[in-house]
PDB file of C-alpha atoms in Angstrom:
ATOM      1  CA  VAL A   1      -6.199  -6.071 -18.448  1.00 68.00           C
ATOM      2  CA  ALA A   2      -5.302  -9.289 -20.252  1.00 77.00           C
ATOM      3  CA  GLY A   3      -1.701  -8.102 -20.404  1.00 77.00           C
ATOM      4  CA  VAL A   4      -1.600  -7.365 -16.685  1.00 76.00           C
ATOM      5  CA  LEU A   5      -3.085 -10.783 -15.915  1.00 79.00           C
ATOM      6  CA  TYR A   6      -0.474 -12.366 -18.157  1.00 84.00           C
ATOM      7  CA  VAL A   7       2.325 -10.541 -16.346  1.00 80.00           C
ATOM      8  CA  GLY A   8       0.923 -11.496 -12.945  1.00 78.00           C
ATOM      9  CA  ALA A   9       0.467 -15.152 -13.849  1.00 84.00           C
ATOM     10  CA  THR A  10       3.893 -15.554 -15.455  1.00 86.00           C
ATOM     11  CA  ALA A  11       5.533 -13.805 -12.494  1.00 82.00           C
ATOM     12  CA  ARG A  12       3.896 -16.284 -10.126  1.00 80.00           C
ATOM     13  CA  LEU A  13       4.920 -19.270 -12.259  1.00 85.00           C
ATOM     14  CA  LEU A  14       8.368 -18.334 -13.558  1.00 86.00           C
ATOM     15  CA  LEU A  15      10.128 -16.030 -11.115  1.00 83.00           C
ATOM     16  CA  PRO A  16      10.340 -18.439  -8.142  1.00 82.00           C
ATOM     17  CA  THR A  17      11.620 -21.310 -10.315  1.00 85.00           C
ATOM     18  CA  LEU A  18      13.259 -20.126 -13.562  1.00 86.00           C
ATOM     19  CA  GLY A  19      14.395 -16.654 -12.531  1.00 85.00           C
ATOM     20  CA  TRP A  20      14.030 -13.151 -13.893  1.00 85.00           C
ATOM     21  CA  ARG A  21      15.707 -13.743 -17.277  1.00 90.00           C
ATOM     22  CA  CYS A  22      13.117 -16.291 -18.349  1.00 90.00           C
ATOM     23  CA  TYR A  23      10.375 -14.053 -16.986  1.00 86.00           C
ATOM     24  CA  CYS A  24      11.615 -11.038 -18.982  1.00 88.00           C
ATOM     25  CA  ALA A  25      11.753 -13.154 -22.139  1.00 88.00           C
ATOM     26  CA  SER A  26       8.163 -14.288 -21.614  1.00 88.00           C
ATOM     27  CA  ALA A  27       7.066 -10.695 -21.001  1.00 85.00           C
ATOM     28  CA  ALA A  28       8.397  -9.751 -24.448  1.00 85.00           C
ATOM     29  CA  LEU A  29       6.222 -12.286 -26.282  1.00 85.00           C
ATOM     30  CA  PRO A  30       3.044 -10.134 -26.439  1.00 83.00           C
ATOM     31  CA  SER A  31       5.063  -7.365 -28.108  1.00 80.00           C
ATOM     32  CA  CYS A  32       5.974  -9.782 -30.889  1.00 82.00           C
ATOM     33  CA  ALA A  33       2.267 -10.447 -31.404  1.00 79.00           C
ATOM     34  CA  LEU A  34       1.707  -6.701 -31.755  1.00 79.00           C
ATOM     35  CA  LEU A  35       4.219  -6.578 -34.596  1.00 82.00           C
ATOM     36  CA  LEU A  36       2.167  -9.176 -36.459  1.00 82.00           C
ATOM     37  CA  ALA A  37      -1.122  -7.402 -35.681  1.00 79.00           C
ATOM     38  CA  ARG A  38       0.226  -4.281 -37.406  1.00 78.00           C
ATOM     39  CA  PHE A  39      -0.484  -5.893 -40.784  1.00 81.00           C
ATOM     40  CA  TRP A  40      -4.214  -6.241 -40.009  1.00 82.00           C
ATOM     41  CA  VAL A  41      -4.843  -2.833 -38.414  1.00 84.00           C
ATOM     42  CA  ALA A  42      -6.369  -0.255 -40.773  1.00 85.00           C
ATOM     43  CA  GLU A  43      -4.840   3.188 -41.147  1.00 87.00           C
ATOM     44  CA  SER A  44      -6.757   6.259 -39.946  1.00 85.00           C
ATOM     45  CA  PRO A  45      -8.994   7.697 -42.712  1.00 84.00           C
ATOM     46  CA  ARG A  46      -8.022  11.208 -41.631  1.00 79.00           C
ATOM     47  CA  PHE A  47      -4.330  10.382 -42.000  1.00 82.00           C
ATOM     48  CA  LEU A  48      -4.997   9.035 -45.486  1.00 84.00           C
ATOM     49  CA  LEU A  49      -6.960  12.145 -46.460  1.00 79.00           C
ATOM     50  CA  LEU A  50      -4.168  14.410 -45.242  1.00 77.00           C
ATOM     51  CA  ARG A  51      -1.921  12.661 -47.731  1.00 79.00           C
ATOM     52  CA  GLY A  52      -4.387  12.753 -50.609  1.00 78.00           C
ATOM     53  CA  ARG A  53      -5.194   9.022 -50.497  1.00 83.00           C
ATOM     54  CA  ALA A  54      -8.983   9.426 -50.642  1.00 80.00           C
ATOM     55  CA  ASP A  55      -9.658   6.030 -52.255  1.00 82.00           C
ATOM     56  CA  GLU A  56      -7.872   4.221 -49.431  1.00 86.00           C
ATOM     57  CA  ALA A  57      -9.760   6.297 -46.853  1.00 84.00           C
ATOM     58  CA  ALA A  58     -13.059   5.327 -48.490  1.00 83.00           C
ATOM     59  CA  ARG A  59     -12.113   1.637 -48.363  1.00 86.00           C
ATOM     60  CA  VAL A  60     -11.350   1.915 -44.654  1.00 87.00           C
ATOM     61  CA  LEU A  61     -14.711   3.588 -43.981  1.00 84.00           C
ATOM     62  CA  ARG A  62     -16.541   0.880 -45.925  1.00 84.00           C
ATOM     63  CA  ALA A  63     -14.712  -1.784 -43.914  1.00 85.00           C
ATOM     64  CA  VAL A  64     -15.730  -0.048 -40.680  1.00 84.00           C
ATOM     65  CA  ALA A  65     -19.347   0.069 -41.886  1.00 83.00           C
ATOM     66  CA  ALA A  66     -19.255  -3.649 -42.676  1.00 83.00           C
ATOM     67  CA  THR A  67     -17.747  -4.475 -39.270  1.00 82.00           C
ATOM     68  CA  ASN A  68     -20.551  -2.509 -37.595  1.00 80.00           C
ATOM     69  CA  GLY A  69     -23.176  -4.532 -39.448  1.00 77.00           C
ATOM     70  CA  ARG A  70     -23.903  -1.927 -42.099  1.00 70.00           C
ATOM     71  CA  SER A  71     -23.892  -2.594 -45.796  1.00 63.00           C
ATOM     72  CA  ALA A  72     -20.427  -2.342 -47.287  1.00 53.00           C
ATOM     73  CA  ALA A  73     -22.036  -0.908 -50.412  1.00 58.00           C
ATOM     74  CA  LEU A  74     -22.945   2.535 -49.130  1.00 50.00           C
ATOM     75  CA  PRO A  75     -26.294   3.888 -50.387  1.00 53.00           C
ATOM     76  CA  VAL A  76     -24.702   7.108 -51.622  1.00 47.00           C
ATOM     77  CA  ARG A  77     -21.559   7.850 -53.520  1.00 56.00           C
ATOM     78  CA  LEU A  78     -18.754   8.426 -51.051  1.00 54.00           C
ATOM     79  CA  THR A  79     -16.693  11.425 -52.069  1.00 58.00           C
ATOM     80  CA  LEU A  80     -13.877  12.527 -49.785  1.00 57.00           C
ATOM     81  CA  ALA A  81     -12.080  15.772 -50.449  1.00 61.00           C
ATOM     82  CA  PRO A  82      -8.405  15.990 -49.452  1.00 61.00           C
ATOM     83  CA  LEU A  83      -7.835  17.843 -46.190  1.00 61.00           C
ATOM     84  CA  PRO A  84      -5.474  20.816 -45.964  1.00 67.00           C
ATOM     85  CA  PRO A  85      -1.995  20.015 -44.640  1.00 70.00           C
ATOM     86  CA  PRO A  86      -1.707  19.976 -40.848  1.00 70.00           C
ATOM     87  CA  PRO A  87      -0.314  23.085 -39.134  1.00 74.00           C
ATOM     88  CA  ALA A  88       3.248  23.170 -37.894  1.00 79.00           C
ATOM     89  CA  LEU A  89       4.036  21.910 -34.408  1.00 78.00           C
ATOM     90  CA  GLY A  90       4.614  25.440 -33.130  1.00 81.00           C
ATOM     91  CA  GLU A  91       1.146  26.510 -34.223  1.00 82.00           C
ATOM     92  CA  LEU A  92      -0.417  23.434 -32.614  1.00 83.00           C
ATOM     93  CA  LEU A  93       1.315  24.209 -29.327  1.00 83.00           C
ATOM     94  CA  ARG A  94       0.236  27.853 -29.446  1.00 86.00           C
ATOM     95  CA  THR A  95      -3.352  26.724 -30.028  1.00 84.00           C
ATOM     96  CA  LEU A  96      -3.221  24.339 -27.072  1.00 86.00           C
ATOM     97  CA  LEU A  97      -1.760  26.983 -24.779  1.00 87.00           C
ATOM     98  CA  ARG A  98      -4.606  29.402 -25.493  1.00 87.00           C
ATOM     99  CA  ALA A  99      -8.204  29.315 -24.294  1.00 86.00           C
ATOM    100  CA  PRO A 100     -10.244  27.157 -24.316  1.00 88.00           C
ATOM    101  CA  HIS A 101      -7.681  24.334 -24.516  1.00 90.00           C
ATOM    102  CA  ALA A 102      -5.055  25.479 -21.998  1.00 92.00           C
ATOM    103  CA  ARG A 103      -7.087  24.660 -18.892  1.00 94.00           C
ATOM    104  CA  PRO A 104      -8.065  21.060 -19.765  1.00 93.00           C
ATOM    105  CA  LEU A 105      -4.531  20.430 -21.036  1.00 94.00           C
ATOM    106  CA  LEU A 106      -2.980  21.571 -17.755  1.00 95.00           C
ATOM    107  CA  LEU A 107      -5.480  19.720 -15.563  1.00 96.00           C
ATOM    108  CA  LEU A 108      -5.359  16.460 -17.495  1.00 96.00           C
ATOM    109  CA  SER A 109      -1.565  16.580 -17.715  1.00 96.00           C
ATOM    110  CA  CYS A 110      -1.397  16.845 -13.925  1.00 97.00           C
ATOM    111  CA  VAL A 111      -3.838  13.941 -13.568  1.00 97.00           C
ATOM    112  CA  TRP A 112      -1.789  11.772 -15.933  1.00 97.00           C
ATOM    113  CA  CYS A 113       1.380  12.624 -14.005  1.00 97.00           C
ATOM    114  CA  GLY A 114      -0.136  12.027 -10.564  1.00 97.00           C
ATOM    115  CA  LEU A 115      -1.931   8.803 -11.450  1.00 97.00           C
ATOM    116  CA  SER A 116       1.156   7.387 -13.155  1.00 97.00           C
ATOM    117  CA  CYS A 117       3.347   8.263 -10.185  1.00 97.00           C
ATOM    118  CA  ALA A 118       1.001   6.701  -7.624  1.00 96.00           C
ATOM    119  CA  TYR A 119       0.290   3.586  -9.706  1.00 94.00           C
ATOM    120  CA  ALA A 120       3.929   2.934 -10.607  1.00 94.00           C
ATOM    121  CA  GLY A 121       5.130   3.749  -7.109  1.00 94.00           C
ATOM    122  CA  PHE A 122       2.754   1.350  -5.381  1.00 93.00           C
ATOM    123  CA  THR A 123       3.543  -1.426  -7.859  1.00 89.00           C
ATOM    124  CA  PHE A 124       7.304  -0.850  -7.719  1.00 90.00           C
ATOM    125  CA  TRP A 125       7.514  -0.747  -3.942  1.00 90.00           C
ATOM    126  CA  LEU A 126       4.876  -3.431  -3.271  1.00 87.00           C
ATOM    127  CA  PRO A 127       7.426  -6.093  -2.178  1.00 85.00           C
ATOM    128  CA  THR A 128       8.964  -3.570   0.230  1.00 88.00           C
ATOM    129  CA  PHE A 129       5.565  -2.605   1.628  1.00 87.00           C
ATOM    130  CA  LEU A 130       4.627  -6.254   2.154  1.00 84.00           C
ATOM    131  CA  ALA A 131       7.982  -7.076   3.753  1.00 84.00           C
ATOM    132  CA  ALA A 132       7.569  -4.169   6.176  1.00 85.00           C
ATOM    133  CA  LYS A 133       4.277  -5.679   7.366  1.00 81.00           C
ATOM    134  CA  SER A 134       6.118  -8.846   8.507  1.00 77.00           C
ATOM    135  CA  VAL A 135       3.093 -11.036   7.776  1.00 74.00           C
ATOM    136  CA  ARG A 136       4.005 -14.723   7.700  1.00 72.00           C
ATOM    137  CA  GLY A 137       2.979 -16.789   4.694  1.00 66.00           C
ATOM    138  CA  LEU A 138       2.443 -13.776   2.436  1.00 72.00           C
ATOM    139  CA  ASP A 139       3.553 -14.521  -1.148  1.00 75.00           C
ATOM    140  CA  VAL A 140       4.216 -11.325  -3.097  1.00 79.00           C
ATOM    141  CA  TYR A 141       3.695 -13.002  -6.487  1.00 79.00           C
ATOM    142  CA  GLU A 142       0.423 -14.574  -5.415  1.00 81.00           C
ATOM    143  CA  THR A 143      -0.722 -11.241  -4.007  1.00 83.00           C
ATOM    144  CA  PHE A 144       0.121  -9.479  -7.267  1.00 82.00           C
ATOM    145  CA  LEU A 145      -1.790 -12.103  -9.259  1.00 83.00           C
ATOM    146  CA  LEU A 146      -4.885 -11.565  -7.091  1.00 87.00           C
ATOM    147  CA  MET A 147      -4.492  -7.807  -7.513  1.00 87.00           C
ATOM    148  CA  THR A 148      -4.388  -8.079 -11.294  1.00 85.00           C
ATOM    149  CA  ALA A 149      -7.391 -10.421 -11.299  1.00 88.00           C
ATOM    150  CA  ALA A 150      -9.352  -7.710  -9.476  1.00 91.00           C
ATOM    151  CA  GLU A 151      -8.891  -5.456 -12.499  1.00 89.00           C
ATOM    152  CA  VAL A 152     -11.317  -7.537 -14.575  1.00 89.00           C
ATOM    153  CA  PRO A 153     -14.516  -6.665 -12.636  1.00 92.00           C
ATOM    154  CA  GLY A 154     -13.162  -3.153 -12.092  1.00 93.00           C
ATOM    155  CA  LEU A 155     -12.860  -2.574 -15.819  1.00 91.00           C
ATOM    156  CA  LEU A 156     -16.296  -4.072 -16.513  1.00 92.00           C
ATOM    157  CA  LEU A 157     -17.904  -1.801 -13.921  1.00 94.00           C
ATOM    158  CA  ALA A 158     -16.128   1.303 -15.221  1.00 93.00           C
ATOM    159  CA  THR A 159     -17.101   0.449 -18.797  1.00 91.00           C
ATOM    160  CA  ALA A 160     -20.744   0.096 -17.795  1.00 91.00           C
ATOM    161  CA  ALA A 161     -20.754   3.360 -15.826  1.00 92.00           C
ATOM    162  CA  ILE A 162     -18.751   5.651 -18.076  1.00 91.00           C
ATOM    163  CA  ASP A 163     -21.642   6.428 -20.453  1.00 87.00           C
ATOM    164  CA  ARG A 164     -24.248   6.572 -17.698  1.00 88.00           C
ATOM    165  CA  VAL A 165     -22.513   8.520 -14.950  1.00 88.00           C
ATOM    166  CA  GLY A 166     -20.109  10.480 -17.126  1.00 89.00           C
ATOM    167  CA  ARG A 167     -16.359  10.561 -17.593  1.00 91.00           C
ATOM    168  CA  ARG A 168     -15.537  13.020 -14.831  1.00 93.00           C
ATOM    169  CA  GLY A 169     -17.767  11.304 -12.280  1.00 93.00           C
ATOM    170  CA  VAL A 170     -16.345   7.834 -12.899  1.00 94.00           C
ATOM    171  CA  LEU A 171     -12.758   9.093 -12.990  1.00 95.00           C
ATOM    172  CA  SER A 172     -13.107  11.050  -9.752  1.00 96.00           C
ATOM    173  CA  ALA A 173     -14.859   8.160  -7.988  1.00 96.00           C
ATOM    174  CA  THR A 174     -12.257   5.591  -9.014  1.00 96.00           C
ATOM    175  CA  LEU A 175      -9.378   7.883  -8.037  1.00 97.00           C
ATOM    176  CA  ILE A 176     -10.907   8.423  -4.606  1.00 97.00           C
ATOM    177  CA  GLY A 177     -11.572   4.689  -4.282  1.00 96.00           C
ATOM    178  CA  CYS A 178      -7.951   3.880  -5.059  1.00 96.00           C
ATOM    179  CA  ALA A 179      -6.749   6.541  -2.611  1.00 97.00           C
ATOM    180  CA  LEU A 180      -8.892   5.050   0.160  1.00 97.00           C
ATOM    181  CA  ALA A 181      -7.647   1.549  -0.656  1.00 96.00           C
ATOM    182  CA  LEU A 182      -4.017   2.670  -0.389  1.00 95.00           C
ATOM    183  CA  ALA A 183      -4.731   4.428   2.898  1.00 94.00           C
ATOM    184  CA  ALA A 184      -6.367   1.258   4.224  1.00 95.00           C
ATOM    185  CA  PHE A 185      -3.413  -0.799   2.984  1.00 93.00           C
ATOM    186  CA  SER A 186      -1.038   1.375   4.997  1.00 91.00           C
ATOM    187  CA  ALA A 187      -2.997   0.554   8.164  1.00 90.00           C
ATOM    188  CA  ALA A 188      -3.627  -3.144   7.429  1.00 89.00           C
ATOM    189  CA  SER A 189      -1.725  -5.769   9.387  1.00 84.00           C
ATOM    190  CA  SER A 190      -3.243  -9.156   8.524  1.00 87.00           C
ATOM    191  CA  HIS A 191      -2.714 -11.282   5.426  1.00 86.00           C
ATOM    192  CA  ALA A 192      -6.365 -11.089   4.379  1.00 88.00           C
ATOM    193  CA  ALA A 193      -6.594  -7.328   4.919  1.00 90.00           C
ATOM    194  CA  LEU A 194      -3.474  -6.663   2.855  1.00 90.00           C
ATOM    195  CA  VAL A 195      -4.756  -8.761  -0.043  1.00 90.00           C
ATOM    196  CA  ARG A 196      -8.192  -7.130   0.108  1.00 93.00           C
ATOM    197  CA  CYS A 197      -6.800  -3.587   0.190  1.00 93.00           C
ATOM    198  CA  SER A 198      -4.260  -4.137  -2.567  1.00 92.00           C
ATOM    199  CA  SER A 199      -6.878  -5.843  -4.752  1.00 93.00           C
ATOM    200  CA  ALA A 200      -9.315  -2.991  -4.100  1.00 95.00           C
ATOM    201  CA  SER A 201      -6.677  -0.495  -5.218  1.00 95.00           C
ATOM    202  CA  TYR A 202      -6.245  -2.269  -8.547  1.00 93.00           C
ATOM    203  CA  PHE A 203     -10.014  -2.739  -8.886  1.00 95.00           C
ATOM    204  CA  ALA A 204     -10.375   1.045  -8.717  1.00 96.00           C
ATOM    205  CA  VAL A 205      -7.279   2.148 -10.608  1.00 95.00           C
ATOM    206  CA  VAL A 206      -8.118   0.205 -13.760  1.00 93.00           C
ATOM    207  CA  GLY A 207     -11.323   2.239 -13.989  1.00 94.00           C
ATOM    208  CA  SER A 208      -9.267   5.406 -13.624  1.00 96.00           C
ATOM    209  CA  TRP A 209      -7.007   4.422 -16.495  1.00 95.00           C
ATOM    210  CA  ALA A 210      -9.868   3.382 -18.765  1.00 93.00           C
ATOM    211  CA  THR A 211     -11.786   6.596 -18.129  1.00 95.00           C
ATOM    212  CA  LEU A 212      -8.737   8.835 -18.465  1.00 95.00           C
ATOM    213  CA  TYR A 213      -7.892   7.254 -21.811  1.00 94.00           C
ATOM    214  CA  THR A 214     -11.447   8.081 -22.918  1.00 93.00           C
ATOM    215  CA  LEU A 215     -11.717  11.588 -21.470  1.00 93.00           C
ATOM    216  CA  THR A 216      -8.382  12.944 -22.706  1.00 94.00           C
ATOM    217  CA  PRO A 217      -8.866  12.730 -26.500  1.00 92.00           C
ATOM    218  CA  GLU A 218     -12.524  13.722 -26.193  1.00 91.00           C
ATOM    219  CA  SER A 219     -11.521  16.977 -24.478  1.00 91.00           C
ATOM    220  CA  PHE A 220      -9.778  18.375 -27.568  1.00 91.00           C
ATOM    221  CA  PRO A 221     -10.841  18.986 -31.188  1.00 89.00           C
ATOM    222  CA  THR A 222      -9.448  16.805 -33.954  1.00 83.00           C
ATOM    223  CA  PRO A 223      -6.686  19.153 -35.230  1.00 84.00           C
ATOM    224  CA  VAL A 224      -4.918  19.266 -31.840  1.00 89.00           C
ATOM    225  CA  ARG A 225      -6.088  15.969 -30.350  1.00 90.00           C
ATOM    226  CA  ALA A 226      -2.989  13.918 -31.105  1.00 88.00           C
ATOM    227  CA  THR A 227      -0.650  16.660 -29.882  1.00 90.00           C
ATOM    228  CA  ALA A 228      -2.613  17.068 -26.645  1.00 92.00           C
ATOM    229  CA  ALA A 229      -2.604  13.311 -26.102  1.00 93.00           C
ATOM    230  CA  GLY A 230       1.149  13.239 -26.663  1.00 94.00           C
ATOM    231  CA  ILE A 231       1.729  15.987 -24.090  1.00 94.00           C
ATOM    232  CA  THR A 232      -0.387  14.234 -21.462  1.00 96.00           C
ATOM    233  CA  ARG A 233       1.409  10.914 -22.083  1.00 96.00           C
ATOM    234  CA  MET A 234       4.732  12.721 -21.693  1.00 96.00           C
ATOM    235  CA  CYS A 235       3.562  13.956 -18.295  1.00 96.00           C
ATOM    236  CA  ALA A 236       2.631  10.365 -17.449  1.00 96.00           C
ATOM    237  CA  CYS A 237       6.213   9.314 -18.228  1.00 96.00           C
ATOM    238  CA  VAL A 238       7.483  12.048 -15.910  1.00 97.00           C
ATOM    239  CA  GLY A 239       5.233  10.749 -13.127  1.00 96.00           C
ATOM    240  CA  THR A 240       6.409   7.180 -13.673  1.00 96.00           C
ATOM    241  CA  ALA A 241      10.052   8.273 -13.565  1.00 96.00           C
ATOM    242  CA  LEU A 242       9.471  10.112 -10.278  1.00 95.00           C
ATOM    243  CA  ALA A 243       7.670   7.208  -8.591  1.00 94.00           C
ATOM    244  CA  ALA A 244      10.691   5.159  -7.526  1.00 92.00           C
ATOM    245  CA  PRO A 245      12.903   7.995  -6.189  1.00 94.00           C
ATOM    246  CA  LEU A 246       9.943   9.581  -4.411  1.00 94.00           C
ATOM    247  CA  GLY A 247       9.116   6.297  -2.720  1.00 93.00           C
ATOM    248  CA  SER A 248      12.754   5.768  -1.787  1.00 93.00           C
ATOM    249  CA  ALA A 249      12.987   9.193  -0.173  1.00 94.00           C
ATOM    250  CA  LEU A 250       9.739   8.738   1.753  1.00 94.00           C
ATOM    251  CA  LEU A 251      10.672   5.269   3.000  1.00 91.00           C
ATOM    252  CA  GLY A 252      13.335   7.008   5.046  1.00 89.00           C
ATOM    253  CA  VAL A 253      10.522   8.775   6.892  1.00 91.00           C
ATOM    254  CA  GLY A 254       8.488   5.639   7.524  1.00 88.00           C
ATOM    255  CA  ALA A 255       7.252   2.457   5.877  1.00 85.00           C
ATOM    256  CA  SER A 256       3.774   3.916   5.329  1.00 89.00           C
ATOM    257  CA  ALA A 257       4.903   7.384   4.205  1.00 93.00           C
ATOM    258  CA  PRO A 258       4.974   6.556   0.459  1.00 94.00           C
ATOM    259  CA  LEU A 259       1.492   5.027   0.671  1.00 94.00           C
ATOM    260  CA  VAL A 260       0.115   8.140   2.349  1.00 94.00           C
ATOM    261  CA  ALA A 261       1.776  10.312  -0.293  1.00 95.00           C
ATOM    262  CA  TYR A 262       0.402   8.216  -3.175  1.00 96.00           C
ATOM    263  CA  ALA A 263      -3.080   8.287  -1.638  1.00 96.00           C
ATOM    264  CA  ALA A 264      -2.922  12.073  -1.231  1.00 96.00           C
ATOM    265  CA  MET A 265      -1.740  12.374  -4.819  1.00 96.00           C
ATOM    266  CA  LEU A 266      -4.734  10.397  -6.080  1.00 97.00           C
ATOM    267  CA  GLY A 267      -7.112  12.488  -3.974  1.00 96.00           C
ATOM    268  CA  ALA A 268      -5.649  15.659  -5.472  1.00 97.00           C
ATOM    269  CA  CYS A 269      -6.075  14.186  -8.956  1.00 97.00           C
ATOM    270  CA  ALA A 270      -9.761  13.536  -8.213  1.00 96.00           C
ATOM    271  CA  LEU A 271     -10.246  17.224  -7.381  1.00 96.00           C
ATOM    272  CA  LEU A 272      -8.430  18.259 -10.566  1.00 96.00           C
ATOM    273  CA  VAL A 273     -10.758  16.070 -12.634  1.00 95.00           C
ATOM    274  CA  LEU A 274     -13.785  17.886 -11.216  1.00 93.00           C
ATOM    275  CA  ALA A 275     -12.211  21.155 -12.390  1.00 92.00           C
ATOM    276  CA  VAL A 276     -12.017  19.983 -16.027  1.00 90.00           C
ATOM    277  CA  PRO A 277     -14.319  22.439 -17.832  1.00 85.00           C
ATOM    278  CA  SER A 278     -16.672  20.116 -19.688  1.00 79.00           C
ATOM    279  CA  GLU A 279     -18.195  16.649 -19.531  1.00 74.00           C
ATOM    280  CA  THR A 280     -17.737  14.792 -22.831  1.00 71.00           C
ATOM    281  CA  ARG A 281     -20.286  12.004 -22.286  1.00 69.00           C
ATOM    282  CA  LEU A 282     -23.004  13.425 -24.549  1.00 63.00           C
ATOM    283  CA  ARG A 283     -20.756  14.706 -27.329  1.00 63.00           C
TER     284      ARG A 283
END
């Protein structure tokens, strides 16, 4: 959310005055900070065990215990046996394509693809949608900044609800909320209504992203978790790539046609979430 706010604020400040080159340069700055953060991020204990580095894995676990307010000097001797080497990629894929993993993999992959397509499409075509409304005094950069600001309470609400309501319930509710907001945006005609509807869409969609990022890895056991997550992210990339050409094709039908399609896509994703076999909240 902080990154989205940063992008929205810098777009409002830099694009109208200094142009897109300066804006793109400023957008790259957080990535440079990530390169520096790499030196302070601990490696996964499981990864270390897979490579026979048990002492390093134990140090990471002790550091985690200390961060969580536990004594760094564990009350028992910590002995970690090396894990067997991971299976080949072909075996991992065969495992994921068999029961009980095939169904959640297919459903969640479709949700990742649909949500990415709708989210990227609405964001990409937002200036076109606003221009088609012909509302005087509407600043696209200011509108986008207000939309991104709406993600903060949306994320806080989703975070508070995810362990009480459950992953599937929160994800379905936020997807439906975003779909309704996009449908309302397509019918809005005033400045205030457009800002409210677009902000409501981002308020809801940030909860969808947060919950989907939680639900996906929890739906698969450790040996295949990373592979399953990689497949679902690949489907998200496919959805993002399809967003712009889909919107372009539908704009030929009507200015609101892409919005209706994105809203329908999100509604379908909400139904797919309800079909995911298990709730992971109490695991």
